[in-house]
PDB file of C-alpha atoms in Angstrom:
ATOM      1  CA  MET H   1     -97.497 197.395   1.365  1.00  0.00           C
ATOM      2  CA  THR H   2     -94.658 195.744   3.289  1.00  0.00           C
ATOM      3  CA  PRO H   3     -94.195 197.239   6.742  1.00  0.00           C
ATOM      4  CA  PRO H   4     -91.108 199.442   7.005  1.00  0.00           C
ATOM      5  CA  PRO H   5     -88.086 197.673   8.485  1.00  0.00           C
ATOM      6  CA  LYS H   6     -87.649 198.341  12.174  1.00  0.00           C
ATOM      7  CA  ASP H   7     -84.515 200.414  11.630  1.00  0.00           C
ATOM      8  CA  LYS H   8     -86.368 202.561   9.107  1.00  0.00           C
ATOM      9  CA  LEU H   9     -88.832 203.624  11.783  1.00  0.00           C
ATOM     10  CA  ASP H  10     -85.972 205.525  13.385  1.00  0.00           C
ATOM     11  CA  ASP H  11     -85.216 207.278  10.102  1.00  0.00           C
ATOM     12  CA  LEU H  12     -88.614 208.684   9.126  1.00  0.00           C
ATOM     13  CA  PRO H  13     -88.848 212.076   7.389  1.00  0.00           C
ATOM     14  CA  PRO H  14     -89.434 214.979   9.781  1.00  0.00           C
ATOM     15  CA  GLY H  15     -93.036 215.564  10.744  1.00  0.00           C
ATOM     16  CA  LEU H  16     -94.172 211.930  10.497  1.00  0.00           C
ATOM     17  CA  ASP H  17     -95.681 210.159  13.484  1.00  0.00           C
ATOM     18  CA  LYS H  18     -93.935 206.837  14.151  1.00  0.00           C
ATOM     19  CA  THR H  19     -96.939 205.376  15.991  1.00  0.00           C
ATOM     20  CA  VAL H  20     -99.276 206.111  13.078  1.00  0.00           C
ATOM     21  CA  VAL H  21     -96.815 204.551  10.616  1.00  0.00           C
ATOM     22  CA  LYS H  22     -96.567 201.410  12.784  1.00  0.00           C
ATOM     23  CA  SER H  23    -100.333 201.166  13.164  1.00  0.00           C
ATOM     24  CA  LEU H  24    -101.132 201.523   9.471  1.00  0.00           C
ATOM     25  CA  ALA H  25     -98.334 199.167   8.454  1.00  0.00           C
ATOM     26  CA  LEU H  26     -99.537 196.571  10.954  1.00  0.00           C
ATOM     27  CA  PHE H  27    -103.123 196.848   9.732  1.00  0.00           C
ATOM     28  CA  GLU H  28    -102.006 196.471   6.103  1.00  0.00           C
ATOM     29  CA  ARG H  29     -99.981 193.377   7.051  1.00  0.00           C
ATOM     30  CA  LEU H  30    -103.028 191.898   8.771  1.00  0.00           C
ATOM     31  CA  VAL H  31    -105.059 192.465   5.602  1.00  0.00           C
ATOM     32  CA  GLU H  32    -102.337 190.918   3.423  1.00  0.00           C
ATOM     33  CA  LEU H  33    -102.176 187.756   5.556  1.00  0.00           C
ATOM     34  CA  GLY H  34    -105.825 187.116   4.688  1.00  0.00           C
ATOM     35  CA  ARG H  35    -106.683 184.974   7.710  1.00  0.00           C
ATOM     36  CA  PRO H  36    -107.092 185.304  11.478  1.00  0.00           C
ATOM     37  CA  VAL H  37    -103.712 185.454  13.226  1.00  0.00           C
ATOM     38  CA  GLY H  38    -102.429 185.757  16.763  1.00  0.00           C
ATOM     39  CA  VAL H  39    -100.306 188.478  18.301  1.00  0.00           C
ATOM     40  CA  THR H  40     -97.102 186.413  18.158  1.00  0.00           C
ATOM     41  CA  GLU H  41     -97.410 185.587  14.465  1.00  0.00           C
ATOM     42  CA  LEU H  42     -98.309 189.158  13.591  1.00  0.00           C
ATOM     43  CA  ALA H  43     -95.351 190.446  15.607  1.00  0.00           C
ATOM     44  CA  VAL H  44     -93.020 188.204  13.598  1.00  0.00           C
ATOM     45  CA  ALA H  45     -94.664 189.190  10.300  1.00  0.00           C
ATOM     46  CA  SER H  46     -94.481 192.906  11.072  1.00  0.00           C
ATOM     47  CA  GLY H  47     -91.158 193.054  12.865  1.00  0.00           C
ATOM     48  CA  LEU H  48     -92.713 194.793  15.861  1.00  0.00           C
ATOM     49  CA  GLN H  49     -92.585 193.902  19.546  1.00  0.00           C
ATOM     50  CA  LYS H  50     -95.500 191.824  20.834  1.00  0.00           C
ATOM     51  CA  SER H  51     -96.403 194.533  23.335  1.00  0.00           C
ATOM     52  CA  ASN H  52     -96.610 197.102  20.505  1.00  0.00           C
ATOM     53  CA  VAL H  53     -98.673 194.742  18.357  1.00  0.00           C
ATOM     54  CA  HIS H  54    -101.112 194.051  21.178  1.00  0.00           C
ATOM     55  CA  ARG H  55    -101.535 197.762  21.940  1.00  0.00           C
ATOM     56  CA  ILE H  56    -102.075 198.667  18.276  1.00  0.00           C
ATOM     57  CA  LEU H  57    -104.554 195.827  17.767  1.00  0.00           C
ATOM     58  CA  SER H  58    -106.507 196.874  20.859  1.00  0.00           C
ATOM     59  CA  THR H  59    -106.711 200.417  19.502  1.00  0.00           C
ATOM     60  CA  LEU H  60    -107.752 199.260  16.035  1.00  0.00           C
ATOM     61  CA  ARG H  61    -110.391 196.994  17.574  1.00  0.00           C
ATOM     62  CA  TYR H  62    -111.751 199.904  19.601  1.00  0.00           C
ATOM     63  CA  MET H  63    -111.959 202.002  16.407  1.00  0.00           C
ATOM     64  CA  GLY H  64    -113.752 199.212  14.539  1.00  0.00           C
ATOM     65  CA  TYR H  65    -110.970 198.293  12.099  1.00  0.00           C
ATOM     66  CA  VAL H  66    -110.105 194.940  13.680  1.00  0.00           C
ATOM     67  CA  ARG H  67    -112.108 192.226  15.392  1.00  0.00           C
ATOM     68  CA  SER H  68    -110.918 189.382  17.626  1.00  0.00           C
ATOM     69  CA  SER H  69    -112.157 185.877  18.310  1.00  0.00           C
ATOM     70  CA  PRO H  70    -112.479 184.206  21.725  1.00  0.00           C
ATOM     71  CA  ASP H  71    -109.295 182.225  21.018  1.00  0.00           C
ATOM     72  CA  GLY H  72    -107.249 185.420  20.647  1.00  0.00           C
ATOM     73  CA  LEU H  73    -106.968 185.633  16.865  1.00  0.00           C
ATOM     74  CA  TYR H  74    -107.329 188.927  15.016  1.00  0.00           C
ATOM     75  CA  GLU H  75    -108.638 189.774  11.555  1.00  0.00           C
ATOM     76  CA  PRO H  76    -109.743 192.941   9.714  1.00  0.00           C
ATOM     77  CA  ALA H  77    -113.273 194.181  10.376  1.00  0.00           C
ATOM     78  CA  LEU H  78    -115.415 195.865   7.725  1.00  0.00           C
ATOM     79  CA  ARG H  79    -114.728 199.477   8.719  1.00  0.00           C
ATOM     80  CA  ALA H  80    -111.961 199.963   6.127  1.00  0.00           C
ATOM     81  CA  TRP H  81    -114.154 198.375   3.448  1.00  0.00           C
ATOM     82  CA  GLU H  82    -117.019 200.714   4.339  1.00  0.00           C
ATOM     83  CA  LEU H  83    -114.773 203.758   4.025  1.00  0.00           C
ATOM     84  CA  GLY H  84    -113.318 202.454   0.783  1.00  0.00           C
ATOM     85  CA  GLN H  85    -116.799 201.982  -0.636  1.00  0.00           C
ATOM     86  CA  ARG H  86    -117.625 205.602   0.167  1.00  0.00           C
ATOM     87  CA  ILE H  87    -114.490 206.815  -1.572  1.00  0.00           C
ATOM     88  CA  HIS H  88    -115.098 204.565  -4.578  1.00  0.00           C
ATOM     89  CA  ALA H  89    -118.720 205.674  -4.843  1.00  0.00           C
ATOM     90  CA  ALA H  90    -117.741 209.345  -4.643  1.00  0.00           C
ATOM     91  CA  ILE H  91    -115.209 208.859  -7.446  1.00  0.00           C
ATOM     92  CA  ASP H  92    -117.796 207.084  -9.618  1.00  0.00           C
ATOM     93  CA  ILE H  93    -120.367 209.809  -8.996  1.00  0.00           C
ATOM     94  CA  ALA H  94    -117.875 212.567  -9.790  1.00  0.00           C
ATOM     95  CA  GLU H  95    -116.861 210.922 -13.063  1.00  0.00           C
ATOM     96  CA  ALA H  96    -120.472 210.502 -14.164  1.00  0.00           C
ATOM     97  CA  ALA H  97    -121.429 214.010 -13.088  1.00  0.00           C
ATOM     98  CA  ARG H  98    -118.488 215.952 -14.492  1.00  0.00           C
ATOM     99  CA  PRO H  99    -119.859 216.799 -17.961  1.00  0.00           C
ATOM    100  CA  ILE H 100    -123.278 217.615 -16.522  1.00  0.00           C
ATOM    101  CA  LEU H 101    -121.730 219.822 -13.855  1.00  0.00           C
ATOM    102  CA  ARG H 102    -119.770 221.703 -16.518  1.00  0.00           C
ATOM    103  CA  ARG H 103    -122.935 222.262 -18.517  1.00  0.00           C
ATOM    104  CA  LEU H 104    -124.742 223.508 -15.405  1.00  0.00           C
ATOM    105  CA  VAL H 105    -122.014 226.079 -14.819  1.00  0.00           C
ATOM    106  CA  GLN H 106    -122.168 227.193 -18.463  1.00  0.00           C
ATOM    107  CA  ASP H 107    -125.948 227.588 -18.254  1.00  0.00           C
ATOM    108  CA  THR H 108    -125.949 229.546 -14.975  1.00  0.00           C
ATOM    109  CA  ASP H 109    -122.519 231.231 -14.904  1.00  0.00           C
ATOM    110  CA  GLU H 110    -122.225 230.359 -11.219  1.00  0.00           C
ATOM    111  CA  THR H 111    -119.809 227.978  -9.477  1.00  0.00           C
ATOM    112  CA  GLY H 112    -121.090 224.399  -9.524  1.00  0.00           C
ATOM    113  CA  HIS H 113    -120.652 221.784  -6.803  1.00  0.00           C
ATOM    114  CA  LEU H 114    -121.136 218.069  -6.414  1.00  0.00           C
ATOM    115  CA  ALA H 115    -121.321 217.041  -2.757  1.00  0.00           C
ATOM    116  CA  VAL H 116    -121.843 213.931  -0.652  1.00  0.00           C
ATOM    117  CA  PHE H 117    -122.949 213.544   2.964  1.00  0.00           C
ATOM    118  CA  ASP H 118    -120.362 212.353   5.474  1.00  0.00           C
ATOM    119  CA  ASP H 119    -121.242 212.096   9.148  1.00  0.00           C
ATOM    120  CA  HIS H 120    -122.966 215.434   9.905  1.00  0.00           C
ATOM    121  CA  GLU H 121    -121.260 217.463   7.185  1.00  0.00           C
ATOM    122  CA  ILE H 122    -120.995 217.625   3.409  1.00  0.00           C
ATOM    123  CA  VAL H 123    -117.859 217.044   1.354  1.00  0.00           C
ATOM    124  CA  TYR H 124    -117.315 218.664  -2.036  1.00  0.00           C
ATOM    125  CA  VAL H 125    -116.204 215.828  -4.341  1.00  0.00           C
ATOM    126  CA  ASP H 126    -116.158 217.990  -7.472  1.00  0.00           C
ATOM    127  CA  LYS H 127    -116.465 221.651  -8.380  1.00  0.00           C
ATOM    128  CA  VAL H 128    -116.361 223.759 -11.511  1.00  0.00           C
ATOM    129  CA  ASP H 129    -115.686 227.474 -11.260  1.00  0.00           C
ATOM    130  CA  CYS H 130    -117.668 229.914 -13.352  1.00  0.00           C
ATOM    131  CA  SER H 131    -116.098 232.527 -15.608  1.00  0.00           C
ATOM    132  CA  ASN H 132    -117.349 235.410 -13.489  1.00  0.00           C
ATOM    133  CA  PRO H 133    -114.426 236.880 -11.501  1.00  0.00           C
ATOM    134  CA  VAL H 134    -116.780 237.532  -8.564  1.00  0.00           C
ATOM    135  CA  ARG H 135    -117.835 234.062  -7.481  1.00  0.00           C
ATOM    136  CA  ALA H 136    -118.254 231.717  -4.541  1.00  0.00           C
ATOM    137  CA  HIS H 137    -114.987 230.200  -3.358  1.00  0.00           C
ATOM    138  CA  THR H 138    -114.927 226.606  -2.140  1.00  0.00           C
ATOM    139  CA  VAL H 139    -112.235 223.937  -1.903  1.00  0.00           C
ATOM    140  CA  LEU H 140    -112.419 220.563  -3.634  1.00  0.00           C
ATOM    141  CA  GLY H 141    -112.461 217.993  -0.847  1.00  0.00           C
ATOM    142  CA  GLY H 142    -113.470 220.672   1.633  1.00  0.00           C
ATOM    143  CA  ARG H 143    -116.243 220.296   4.157  1.00  0.00           C
ATOM    144  CA  ALA H 144    -119.217 222.476   4.983  1.00  0.00           C
ATOM    145  CA  PRO H 145    -122.123 222.205   7.426  1.00  0.00           C
ATOM    146  CA  ALA H 146    -125.213 220.368   6.212  1.00  0.00           C
ATOM    147  CA  HIS H 147    -127.811 222.439   8.069  1.00  0.00           C
ATOM    148  CA  CYS H 148    -127.085 225.797   6.451  1.00  0.00           C
ATOM    149  CA  THR H 149    -125.996 225.031   2.878  1.00  0.00           C
ATOM    150  CA  ALA H 150    -128.205 224.270  -0.112  1.00  0.00           C
ATOM    151  CA  SER H 151    -126.133 221.187  -0.927  1.00  0.00           C
ATOM    152  CA  GLY H 152    -126.441 219.988   2.660  1.00  0.00           C
ATOM    153  CA  LYS H 153    -130.196 220.386   2.892  1.00  0.00           C
ATOM    154  CA  ALA H 154    -130.601 218.607  -0.457  1.00  0.00           C
ATOM    155  CA  LEU H 155    -128.503 215.736   0.902  1.00  0.00           C
ATOM    156  CA  LEU H 156    -130.680 215.514   4.013  1.00  0.00           C
ATOM    157  CA  VAL H 157    -133.759 214.731   1.910  1.00  0.00           C
ATOM    158  CA  GLY H 158    -134.812 211.198   2.766  1.00  0.00           C
ATOM    159  CA  GLN H 159    -132.517 210.911   5.774  1.00  0.00           C
ATOM    160  CA  ALA H 160    -133.898 209.402   8.964  1.00  0.00           C
ATOM    161  CA  PRO H 161    -135.181 211.797  11.659  1.00  0.00           C
ATOM    162  CA  ALA H 162    -132.304 210.698  13.896  1.00  0.00           C
ATOM    163  CA  VAL H 163    -129.804 211.975  11.322  1.00  0.00           C
ATOM    164  CA  LEU H 164    -131.389 215.430  11.304  1.00  0.00           C
ATOM    165  CA  LYS H 165    -131.345 215.461  15.102  1.00  0.00           C
ATOM    166  CA  GLU H 166    -127.646 214.622  15.120  1.00  0.00           C
ATOM    167  CA  VAL H 167    -126.908 217.290  12.523  1.00  0.00           C
ATOM    168  CA  MET H 168    -128.600 219.915  14.662  1.00  0.00           C
ATOM    169  CA  ARG H 169    -126.960 218.631  17.832  1.00  0.00           C
ATOM    170  CA  ARG H 170    -123.587 219.501  16.306  1.00  0.00           C
ATOM    171  CA  ALA H 171    -124.762 222.599  14.444  1.00  0.00           C
ATOM    172  CA  THR H 172    -123.335 226.046  15.023  1.00  0.00           C
ATOM    173  CA  ARG H 173    -124.488 229.480  13.921  1.00  0.00           C
ATOM    174  CA  HIS H 174    -122.522 230.939  10.999  1.00  0.00           C
ATOM    175  CA  SER H 175    -124.622 234.002  10.181  1.00  0.00           C
ATOM    176  CA  PRO H 176    -127.776 235.745  11.429  1.00  0.00           C
ATOM    177  CA  SER H 177    -129.762 233.605   8.953  1.00  0.00           C
ATOM    178  CA  THR H 178    -128.393 230.217  10.051  1.00  0.00           C
ATOM    179  CA  ILE H 179    -130.946 227.593  11.022  1.00  0.00           C
ATOM    180  CA  THR H 180    -130.597 226.930  14.735  1.00  0.00           C
ATOM    181  CA  LYS H 181    -133.615 224.759  15.602  1.00  0.00           C
ATOM    182  CA  LEU H 182    -134.501 221.226  14.639  1.00  0.00           C
ATOM    183  CA  ASP H 183    -138.029 222.084  13.528  1.00  0.00           C
ATOM    184  CA  GLU H 184    -136.629 224.766  11.192  1.00  0.00           C
ATOM    185  CA  LEU H 185    -134.318 222.212   9.568  1.00  0.00           C
ATOM    186  CA  GLN H 186    -137.137 219.670   9.305  1.00  0.00           C
ATOM    187  CA  ARG H 187    -139.311 222.220   7.495  1.00  0.00           C
ATOM    188  CA  ALA H 188    -136.466 223.193   5.156  1.00  0.00           C
ATOM    189  CA  VAL H 189    -135.745 219.572   4.273  1.00  0.00           C
ATOM    190  CA  ALA H 190    -139.447 218.799   3.794  1.00  0.00           C
ATOM    191  CA  GLN H 191    -139.756 221.804   1.487  1.00  0.00           C
ATOM    192  CA  ALA H 192    -136.687 220.667  -0.468  1.00  0.00           C
ATOM    193  CA  GLN H 193    -138.246 217.235  -0.890  1.00  0.00           C
ATOM    194  CA  THR H 194    -141.548 218.724  -2.079  1.00  0.00           C
ATOM    195  CA  GLN H 195    -140.157 221.277  -4.525  1.00  0.00           C
ATOM    196  CA  GLY H 196    -137.148 219.235  -5.656  1.00  0.00           C
ATOM    197  CA  TYR H 197    -134.452 221.684  -4.575  1.00  0.00           C
ATOM    198  CA  ALA H 198    -132.995 223.342  -1.491  1.00  0.00           C
ATOM    199  CA  THR H 199    -131.783 226.898  -1.027  1.00  0.00           C
ATOM    200  CA  ASN H 200    -129.312 228.860   1.029  1.00  0.00           C
ATOM    201  CA  ILE H 201    -129.853 232.584   1.389  1.00  0.00           C
ATOM    202  CA  GLY H 202    -126.824 233.771   3.313  1.00  0.00           C
ATOM    203  CA  GLU H 203    -127.137 231.048   5.945  1.00  0.00           C
ATOM    204  CA  PHE H 204    -123.548 229.776   5.888  1.00  0.00           C
ATOM    205  CA  ARG H 205    -121.686 232.814   4.608  1.00  0.00           C
ATOM    206  CA  SER H 206    -123.777 235.923   4.852  1.00  0.00           C
ATOM    207  CA  ASN H 207    -122.787 237.117   1.361  1.00  0.00           C
ATOM    208  CA  VAL H 208    -123.308 233.805  -0.486  1.00  0.00           C
ATOM    209  CA  GLY H 209    -126.463 232.178  -1.813  1.00  0.00           C
ATOM    210  CA  GLY H 210    -127.069 228.805  -3.408  1.00  0.00           C
ATOM    211  CA  VAL H 211    -129.494 226.269  -4.788  1.00  0.00           C
ATOM    212  CA  ALA H 212    -129.014 222.490  -4.958  1.00  0.00           C
ATOM    213  CA  ALA H 213    -130.986 219.369  -5.830  1.00  0.00           C
ATOM    214  CA  PRO H 214    -130.619 215.759  -4.681  1.00  0.00           C
ATOM    215  CA  VAL H 215    -129.041 213.073  -6.858  1.00  0.00           C
ATOM    216  CA  THR H 216    -130.431 209.552  -6.436  1.00  0.00           C
ATOM    217  CA  ASN H 217    -129.297 206.031  -7.250  1.00  0.00           C
ATOM    218  CA  ARG H 218    -131.367 203.318  -8.905  1.00  0.00           C
ATOM    219  CA  ARG H 219    -133.098 202.571  -5.583  1.00  0.00           C
ATOM    220  CA  GLY H 220    -134.184 206.186  -5.242  1.00  0.00           C
ATOM    221  CA  GLU H 221    -131.790 206.868  -2.366  1.00  0.00           C
ATOM    222  CA  VAL H 222    -130.177 210.301  -2.160  1.00  0.00           C
ATOM    223  CA  ILE H 223    -126.440 209.750  -2.637  1.00  0.00           C
ATOM    224  CA  ALA H 224    -125.233 213.215  -3.667  1.00  0.00           C
ATOM    225  CA  SER H 225    -126.364 216.728  -4.411  1.00  0.00           C
ATOM    226  CA  VAL H 226    -125.562 219.058  -7.261  1.00  0.00           C
ATOM    227  CA  GLY H 227    -125.916 222.800  -7.043  1.00  0.00           C
ATOM    228  CA  ILE H 228    -124.617 226.252  -7.691  1.00  0.00           C
ATOM    229  CA  ALA H 229    -123.418 228.992  -5.380  1.00  0.00           C
ATOM    230  CA  GLY H 230    -122.578 232.620  -5.890  1.00  0.00           C
ATOM    231  CA  PRO H 231    -122.640 236.093  -4.384  1.00  0.00           C
ATOM    232  CA  LEU H 232    -125.920 236.836  -2.662  1.00  0.00           C
ATOM    233  CA  GLU H 233    -126.310 240.000  -4.705  1.00  0.00           C
ATOM    234  CA  ARG H 234    -126.746 237.766  -7.779  1.00  0.00           C
ATOM    235  CA  LEU H 235    -128.491 234.810  -6.177  1.00  0.00           C
ATOM    236  CA  GLN H 236    -131.511 236.510  -4.672  1.00  0.00           C
ATOM    237  CA  PRO H 237    -134.709 234.423  -4.220  1.00  0.00           C
ATOM    238  CA  ALA H 238    -136.193 235.516  -7.564  1.00  0.00           C
ATOM    239  CA  ARG H 239    -133.142 234.365  -9.542  1.00  0.00           C
ATOM    240  CA  ILE H 240    -132.882 231.193  -7.480  1.00  0.00           C
ATOM    241  CA  ARG H 241    -136.447 230.312  -8.486  1.00  0.00           C
ATOM    242  CA  GLN H 242    -135.510 231.014 -12.092  1.00  0.00           C
ATOM    243  CA  LEU H 243    -132.420 228.778 -11.945  1.00  0.00           C
ATOM    244  CA  ALA H 244    -133.936 225.993  -9.827  1.00  0.00           C
ATOM    245  CA  PRO H 245    -135.344 224.047 -12.835  1.00  0.00           C
ATOM    246  CA  VAL H 246    -131.870 224.060 -14.415  1.00  0.00           C
ATOM    247  CA  VAL H 247    -130.354 222.647 -11.236  1.00  0.00           C
ATOM    248  CA  ILE H 248    -133.104 220.033 -10.910  1.00  0.00           C
ATOM    249  CA  ALA H 249    -132.537 218.980 -14.529  1.00  0.00           C
ATOM    250  CA  ALA H 250    -128.808 218.568 -13.814  1.00  0.00           C
ATOM    251  CA  ALA H 251    -129.569 216.397 -10.760  1.00  0.00           C
ATOM    252  CA  GLN H 252    -131.950 214.266 -12.803  1.00  0.00           C
ATOM    253  CA  ALA H 253    -129.354 213.884 -15.574  1.00  0.00           C
ATOM    254  CA  ILE H 254    -126.713 212.741 -13.078  1.00  0.00           C
ATOM    255  CA  SER H 255    -129.210 210.361 -11.468  1.00  0.00           C
ATOM    256  CA  ALA H 256    -129.987 208.912 -14.918  1.00  0.00           C
ATOM    257  CA  ALA H 257    -126.264 208.539 -15.667  1.00  0.00           C
ATOM    258  CA  LEU H 258    -125.953 206.530 -12.441  1.00  0.00           C
ATOM    259  CA  GLY H 259    -128.820 204.256 -13.418  1.00  0.00           C
ATOM    260  CA  SER H 260    -131.639 205.931 -11.511  1.00  0.00           C
ATOM    261  CA  GLY H 261    -135.109 205.628 -12.921  1.00  0.00           C
ATOM    262  CA  ARG H 262    -135.830 209.290 -12.215  1.00  0.00           C
TER     263      ARG H 262
END
């Protein structure tokens, strides 16, 4: 993407932030140049003032998107690549999982979710609504806490102890049943690892229950979770135990589609 001409920065559509536009355009120009460059050269290439370029580069370096050498040259760091890999992986997982997720919803008549772990939360990268008019409502691309959702606890299987500590450090109570202590989360995750699935009995939303199982890659690492959610009046513990093998089978099918040996 070519940076917007300087005069165009004064003619942006309402609601856009000029500083953000400058920063992203400058970063894209740095990537396009494909080699370490100095502030002066980048200012000429971007059409921005040297003082603006230096300030933006300092900010991008602080955020991990740019690195500098002792001789004052700048080049992209790996932060953007890391984020891009996450997005690409989520898209690949969603494509592989889609038919299996649809079948899971048909077999259970509950809303199905595919989720990935991001920072201390989960992100829904795909969802399929069930035909039942009374169902769990979630948003594709939406976030939810990891400590009190079935999908989140399934995603925490295999995570380092430090990750669980950080999740609980940021955790908040959402219902009377929400996990609030680290040892409670550790037990829930250990149980999910042992039995192959995690549950949520009104822990996030007091009227919603769920069950989810971890999806693994070929190295056996948990990279996603697949599960169902619905009104708690339908997803009581007895029915969750009945549906758990169906959810586990869906997770295993997705793992196999991604090349896992499971």
